[in-house]
mmCIF file of C-alpha atoms in Angstrom:
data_model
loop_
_atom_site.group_PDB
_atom_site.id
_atom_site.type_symbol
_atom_site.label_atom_id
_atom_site.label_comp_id
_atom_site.label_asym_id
_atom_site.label_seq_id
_atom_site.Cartn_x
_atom_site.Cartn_y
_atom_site.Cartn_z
ATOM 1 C CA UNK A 2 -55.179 101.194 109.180
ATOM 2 C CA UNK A 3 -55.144 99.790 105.454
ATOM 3 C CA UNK A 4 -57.725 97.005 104.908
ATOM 4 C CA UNK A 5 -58.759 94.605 107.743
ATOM 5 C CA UNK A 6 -56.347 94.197 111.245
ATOM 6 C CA UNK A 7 -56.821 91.594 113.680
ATOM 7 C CA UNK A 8 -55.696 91.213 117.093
ATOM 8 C CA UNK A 9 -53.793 89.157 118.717
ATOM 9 C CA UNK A 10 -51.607 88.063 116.133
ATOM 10 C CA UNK A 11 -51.495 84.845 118.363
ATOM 11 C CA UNK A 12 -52.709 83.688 121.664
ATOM 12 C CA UNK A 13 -51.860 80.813 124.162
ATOM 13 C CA UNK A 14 -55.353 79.880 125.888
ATOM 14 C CA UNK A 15 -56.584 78.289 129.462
ATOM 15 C CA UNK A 16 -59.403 76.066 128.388
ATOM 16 C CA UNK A 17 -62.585 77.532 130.398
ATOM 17 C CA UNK A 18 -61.314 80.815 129.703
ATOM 18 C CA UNK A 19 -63.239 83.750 127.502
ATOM 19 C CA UNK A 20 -61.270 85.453 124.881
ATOM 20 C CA UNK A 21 -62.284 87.696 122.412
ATOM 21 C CA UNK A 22 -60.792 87.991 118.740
ATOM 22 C CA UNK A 23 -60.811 91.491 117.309
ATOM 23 C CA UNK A 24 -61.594 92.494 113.746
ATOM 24 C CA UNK A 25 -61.652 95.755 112.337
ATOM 25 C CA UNK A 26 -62.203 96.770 108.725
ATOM 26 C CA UNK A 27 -61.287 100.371 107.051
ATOM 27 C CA UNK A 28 -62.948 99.901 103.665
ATOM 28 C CA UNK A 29 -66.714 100.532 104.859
ATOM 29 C CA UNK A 30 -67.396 97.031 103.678
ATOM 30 C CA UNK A 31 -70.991 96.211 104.549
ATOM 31 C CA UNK A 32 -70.336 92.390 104.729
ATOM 32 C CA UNK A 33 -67.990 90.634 107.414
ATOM 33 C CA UNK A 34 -67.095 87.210 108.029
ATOM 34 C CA UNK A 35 -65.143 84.994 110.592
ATOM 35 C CA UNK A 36 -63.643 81.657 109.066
ATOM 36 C CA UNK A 37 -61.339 78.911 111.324
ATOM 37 C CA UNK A 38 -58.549 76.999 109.547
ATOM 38 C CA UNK A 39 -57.863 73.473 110.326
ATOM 39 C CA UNK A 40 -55.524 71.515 108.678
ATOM 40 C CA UNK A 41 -57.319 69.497 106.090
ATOM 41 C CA UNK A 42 -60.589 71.048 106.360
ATOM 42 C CA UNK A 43 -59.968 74.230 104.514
ATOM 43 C CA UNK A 44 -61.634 77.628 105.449
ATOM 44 C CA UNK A 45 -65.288 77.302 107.513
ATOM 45 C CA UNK A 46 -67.366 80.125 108.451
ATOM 46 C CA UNK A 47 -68.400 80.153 111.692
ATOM 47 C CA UNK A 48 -70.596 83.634 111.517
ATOM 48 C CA UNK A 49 -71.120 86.526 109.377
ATOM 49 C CA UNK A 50 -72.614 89.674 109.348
ATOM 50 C CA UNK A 51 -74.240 91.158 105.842
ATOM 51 C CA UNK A 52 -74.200 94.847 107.483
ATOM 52 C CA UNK A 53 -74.220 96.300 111.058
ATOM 53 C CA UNK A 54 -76.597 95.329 113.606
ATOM 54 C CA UNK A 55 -77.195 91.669 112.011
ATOM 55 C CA UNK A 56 -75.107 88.802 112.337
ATOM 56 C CA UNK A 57 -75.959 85.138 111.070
ATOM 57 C CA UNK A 58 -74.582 81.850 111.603
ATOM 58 C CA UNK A 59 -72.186 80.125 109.523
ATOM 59 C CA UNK A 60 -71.178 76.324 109.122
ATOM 60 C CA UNK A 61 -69.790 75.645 112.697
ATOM 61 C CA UNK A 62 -70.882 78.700 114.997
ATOM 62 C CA UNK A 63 -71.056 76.455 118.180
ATOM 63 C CA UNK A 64 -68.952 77.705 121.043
ATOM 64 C CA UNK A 65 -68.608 81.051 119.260
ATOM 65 C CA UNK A 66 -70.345 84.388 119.287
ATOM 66 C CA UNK A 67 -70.279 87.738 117.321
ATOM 67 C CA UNK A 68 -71.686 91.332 117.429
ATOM 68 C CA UNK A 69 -71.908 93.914 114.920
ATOM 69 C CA UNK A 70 -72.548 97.254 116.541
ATOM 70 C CA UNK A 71 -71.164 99.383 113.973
ATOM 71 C CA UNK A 72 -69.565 98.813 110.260
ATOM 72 C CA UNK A 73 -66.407 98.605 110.913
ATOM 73 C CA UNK A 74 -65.886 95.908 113.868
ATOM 74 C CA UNK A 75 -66.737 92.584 114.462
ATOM 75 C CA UNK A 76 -65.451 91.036 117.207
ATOM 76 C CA UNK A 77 -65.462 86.817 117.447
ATOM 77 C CA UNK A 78 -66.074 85.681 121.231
ATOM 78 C CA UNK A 79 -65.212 82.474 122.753
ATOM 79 C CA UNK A 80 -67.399 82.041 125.922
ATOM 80 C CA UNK A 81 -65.424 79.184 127.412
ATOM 81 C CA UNK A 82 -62.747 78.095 125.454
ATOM 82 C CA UNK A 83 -62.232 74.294 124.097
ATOM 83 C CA UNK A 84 -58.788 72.309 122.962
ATOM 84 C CA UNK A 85 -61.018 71.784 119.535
ATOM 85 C CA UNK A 86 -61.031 75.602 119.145
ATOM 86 C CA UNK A 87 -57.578 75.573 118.849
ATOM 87 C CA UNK A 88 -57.332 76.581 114.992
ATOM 88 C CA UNK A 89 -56.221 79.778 112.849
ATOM 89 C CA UNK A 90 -58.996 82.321 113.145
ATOM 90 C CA UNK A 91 -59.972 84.558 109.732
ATOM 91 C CA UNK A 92 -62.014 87.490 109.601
ATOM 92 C CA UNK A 93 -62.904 88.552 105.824
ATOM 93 C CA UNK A 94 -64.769 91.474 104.025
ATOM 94 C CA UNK A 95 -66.535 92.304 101.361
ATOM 95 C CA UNK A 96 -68.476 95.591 99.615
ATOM 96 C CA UNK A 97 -71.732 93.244 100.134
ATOM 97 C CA UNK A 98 -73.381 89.792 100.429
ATOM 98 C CA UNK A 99 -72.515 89.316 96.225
ATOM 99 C CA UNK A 100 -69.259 90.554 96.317
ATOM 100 C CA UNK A 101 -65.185 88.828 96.447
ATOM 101 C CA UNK A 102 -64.150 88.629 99.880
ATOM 102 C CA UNK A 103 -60.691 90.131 101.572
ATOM 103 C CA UNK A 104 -59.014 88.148 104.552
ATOM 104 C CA UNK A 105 -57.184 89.693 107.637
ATOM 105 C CA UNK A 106 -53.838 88.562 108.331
ATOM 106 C CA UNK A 107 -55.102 85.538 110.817
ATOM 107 C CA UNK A 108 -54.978 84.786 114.726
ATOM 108 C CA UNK A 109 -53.180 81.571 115.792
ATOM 109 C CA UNK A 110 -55.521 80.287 118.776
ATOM 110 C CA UNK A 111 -54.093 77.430 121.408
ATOM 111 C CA UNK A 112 -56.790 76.350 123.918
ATOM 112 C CA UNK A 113 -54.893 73.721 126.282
ATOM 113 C CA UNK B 10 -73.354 70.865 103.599
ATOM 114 C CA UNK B 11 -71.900 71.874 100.823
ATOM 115 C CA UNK B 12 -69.357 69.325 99.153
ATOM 116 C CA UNK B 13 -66.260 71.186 97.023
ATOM 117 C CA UNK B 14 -63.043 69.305 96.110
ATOM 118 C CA UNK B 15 -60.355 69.604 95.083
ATOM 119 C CA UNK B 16 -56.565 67.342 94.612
ATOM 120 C CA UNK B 17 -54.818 67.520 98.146
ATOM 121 C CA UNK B 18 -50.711 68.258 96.192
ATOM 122 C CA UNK B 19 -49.497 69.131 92.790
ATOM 123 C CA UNK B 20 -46.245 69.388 91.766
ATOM 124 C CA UNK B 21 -44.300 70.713 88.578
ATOM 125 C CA UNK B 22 -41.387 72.507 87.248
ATOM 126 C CA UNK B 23 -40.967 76.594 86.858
ATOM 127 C CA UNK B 24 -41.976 77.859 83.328
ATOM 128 C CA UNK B 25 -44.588 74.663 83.282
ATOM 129 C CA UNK B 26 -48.519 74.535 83.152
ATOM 130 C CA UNK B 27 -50.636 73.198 86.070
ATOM 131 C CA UNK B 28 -54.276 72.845 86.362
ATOM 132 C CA UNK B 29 -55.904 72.443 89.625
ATOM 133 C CA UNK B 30 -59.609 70.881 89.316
ATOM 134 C CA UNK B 31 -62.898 72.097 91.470
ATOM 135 C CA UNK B 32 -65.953 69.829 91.489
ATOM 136 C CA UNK B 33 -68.434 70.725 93.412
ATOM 137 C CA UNK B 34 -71.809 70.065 95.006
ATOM 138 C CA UNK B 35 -73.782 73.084 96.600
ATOM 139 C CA UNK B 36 -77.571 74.193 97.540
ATOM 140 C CA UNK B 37 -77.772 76.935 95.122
ATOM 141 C CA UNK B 38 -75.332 78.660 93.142
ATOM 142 C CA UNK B 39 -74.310 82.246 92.879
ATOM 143 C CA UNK B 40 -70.540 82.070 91.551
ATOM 144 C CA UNK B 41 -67.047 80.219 92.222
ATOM 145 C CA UNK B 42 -63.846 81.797 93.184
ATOM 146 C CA UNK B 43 -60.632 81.083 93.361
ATOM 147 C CA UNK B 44 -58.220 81.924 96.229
ATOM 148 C CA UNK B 45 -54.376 81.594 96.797
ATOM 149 C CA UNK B 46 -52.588 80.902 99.970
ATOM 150 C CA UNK B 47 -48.833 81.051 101.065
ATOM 151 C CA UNK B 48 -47.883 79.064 104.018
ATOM 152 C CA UNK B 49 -48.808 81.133 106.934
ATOM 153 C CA UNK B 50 -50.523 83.833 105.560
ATOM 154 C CA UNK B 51 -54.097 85.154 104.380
ATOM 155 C CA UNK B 52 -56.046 84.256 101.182
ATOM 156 C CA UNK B 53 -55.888 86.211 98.620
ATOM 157 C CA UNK B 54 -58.687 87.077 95.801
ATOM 158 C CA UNK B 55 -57.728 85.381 92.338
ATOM 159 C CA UNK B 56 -60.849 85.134 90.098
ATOM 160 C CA UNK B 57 -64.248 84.696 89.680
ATOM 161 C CA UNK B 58 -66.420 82.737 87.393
ATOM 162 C CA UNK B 59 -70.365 82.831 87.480
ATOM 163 C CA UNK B 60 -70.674 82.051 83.898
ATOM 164 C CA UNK B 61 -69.922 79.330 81.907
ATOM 165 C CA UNK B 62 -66.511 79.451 80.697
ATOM 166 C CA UNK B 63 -63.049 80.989 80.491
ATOM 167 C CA UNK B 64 -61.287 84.449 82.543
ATOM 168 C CA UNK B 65 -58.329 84.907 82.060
ATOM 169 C CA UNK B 66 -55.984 87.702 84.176
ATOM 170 C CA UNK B 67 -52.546 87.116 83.056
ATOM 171 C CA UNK B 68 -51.027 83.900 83.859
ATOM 172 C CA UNK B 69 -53.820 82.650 85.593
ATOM 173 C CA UNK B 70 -57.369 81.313 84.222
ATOM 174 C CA UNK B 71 -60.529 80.209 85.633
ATOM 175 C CA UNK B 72 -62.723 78.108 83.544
ATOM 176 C CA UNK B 73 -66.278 77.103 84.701
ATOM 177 C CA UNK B 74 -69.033 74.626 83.739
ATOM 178 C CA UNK B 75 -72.334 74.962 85.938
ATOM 179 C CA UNK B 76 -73.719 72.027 83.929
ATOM 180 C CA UNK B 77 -70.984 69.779 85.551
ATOM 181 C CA UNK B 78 -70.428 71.050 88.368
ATOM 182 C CA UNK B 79 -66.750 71.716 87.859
ATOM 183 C CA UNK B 80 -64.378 74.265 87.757
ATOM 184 C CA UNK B 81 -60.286 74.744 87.251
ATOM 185 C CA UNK B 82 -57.946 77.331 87.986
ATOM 186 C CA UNK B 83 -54.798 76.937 84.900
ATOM 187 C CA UNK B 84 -51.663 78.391 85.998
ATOM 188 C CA UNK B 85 -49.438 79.336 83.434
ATOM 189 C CA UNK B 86 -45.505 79.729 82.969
ATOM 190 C CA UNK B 87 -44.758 78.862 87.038
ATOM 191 C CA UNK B 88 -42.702 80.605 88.709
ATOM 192 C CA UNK B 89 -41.397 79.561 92.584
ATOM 193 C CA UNK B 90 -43.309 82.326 94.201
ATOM 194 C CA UNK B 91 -46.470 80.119 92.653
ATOM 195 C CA UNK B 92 -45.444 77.709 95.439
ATOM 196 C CA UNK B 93 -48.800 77.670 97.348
ATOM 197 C CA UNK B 94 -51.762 76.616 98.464
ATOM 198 C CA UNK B 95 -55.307 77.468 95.718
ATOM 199 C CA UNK B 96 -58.661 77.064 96.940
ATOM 200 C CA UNK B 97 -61.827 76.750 95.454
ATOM 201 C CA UNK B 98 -65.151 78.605 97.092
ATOM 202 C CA UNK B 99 -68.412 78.340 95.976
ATOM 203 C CA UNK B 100 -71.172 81.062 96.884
ATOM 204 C CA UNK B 101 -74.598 78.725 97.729
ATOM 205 C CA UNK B 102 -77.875 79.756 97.455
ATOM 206 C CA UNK B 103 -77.834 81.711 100.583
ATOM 207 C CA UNK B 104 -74.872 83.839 99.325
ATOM 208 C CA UNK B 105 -72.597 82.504 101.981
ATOM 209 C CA UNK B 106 -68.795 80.883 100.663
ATOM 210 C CA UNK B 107 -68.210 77.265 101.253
ATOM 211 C CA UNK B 108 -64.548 76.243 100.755
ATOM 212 C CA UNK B 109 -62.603 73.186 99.365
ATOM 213 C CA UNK B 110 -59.733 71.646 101.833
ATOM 214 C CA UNK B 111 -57.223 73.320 99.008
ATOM 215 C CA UNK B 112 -54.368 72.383 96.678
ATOM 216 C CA UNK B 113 -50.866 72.583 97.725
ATOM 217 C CA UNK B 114 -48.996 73.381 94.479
ATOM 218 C CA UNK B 115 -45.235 72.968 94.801
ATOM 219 C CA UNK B 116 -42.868 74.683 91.986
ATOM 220 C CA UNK B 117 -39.665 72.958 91.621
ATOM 221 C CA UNK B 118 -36.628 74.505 89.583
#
């Protein structure tokens, strides 16, 4: 693993259905993020973590939840899944809270 | 919320000059960066101003003026691979990144 993986690459969704998005980070970054993409609306965090075991929430963390058990995963959960969650999912890193953050490569979500 | 923006589409010619303008309104301030995005992929870290004035890093510059609340990203000598979409970020108060909608630069030959 070089820098930060996510997983799935992309995912077709029942809405009412949980799904978890996985992040995992190989740079011992102490800071992690989760962003969604929507077309016009640029990047919004949703939750972020400024080191393991504490997570915070972001601009639109309704619908979503995250964990931080250990420094190198944090893993975005949709309890019951919503068409307006359909959106391109980020996760990001960085050394700490001051410091330039690195993207993963991005899940495509569909809830229909 | 934070309020960032930023022109929606820029275009111009390869070899010419663009400059993409930031203004921004944010709780707090702890620096600006500068991000680039190709069409289906990740951001990518281009600079970061969180003092007044100029960085430059090749053919790219970042100039910033806290006073005003503005910001802009000069890209220098395009080149096609340019083609993409820059966005502005601003750290608030609380250290967290609020981003503009983003600039879709197109290069034409």
């Amino acid at each position: 693993i070089a820098g930060i993986t996510q997983a799935p690459t992309s995912q077709i969704l029942a809405a009412g259905r949980r799904m978890t998005l996985r992040c995992t980070q190989d740079m011992r970054h102490n800071a992690m993020y989760w962003y969604r993409q929507d077309l016009g609306l640029g990047l919004r965090l949703i939750h972020y973590s400024n080191t393991a075991g504490t997570t915070g929430k972001g601009e639109v963390p309704d619908g979503y939840s995250v964990s931080r058990a250990n420094t190198d995963d944090f893993p975005l959960t949709l309890a019951s899944a919503v068409p307006s969650q359909t959106s391109v999912y980020f996760c990001a890193s960085s050394e700490r809270a001051l410091g330039g953050q690195f993207f993963g490569p991005g899940t495509r979500l569909t809830v229909l | 919320g934070q309020n960032i923006d930023q022109p929606t589409e820029m275009t111009a010619t390869e070899g010419a000059i663009v400059q993409i303008n930031c203004t921004y309104q944010t709780s707090g301030f702890n620096g600006l960066f500068w991000y680039q995005q190709h069409a289906g992929e990740a951001p990518t870290f281009l600079s970061y101003n969180v003092l007044d004035g100029l960085e430059e890093k090749g053919r790219f510059s970042s100039f910033l003026s806290r006073s005003k609340g503005y910001s802009y990203l000069l890209l220098k000598e395009l080149q096609m691979k340019d083609s993409a979409s820059y966005l502005c970020a601003v750290r608030d108060g609380d250290y967290k990144l609020s981003f503009g909608a983003g600039t879709t630069v197109t290069v034409r030959a």
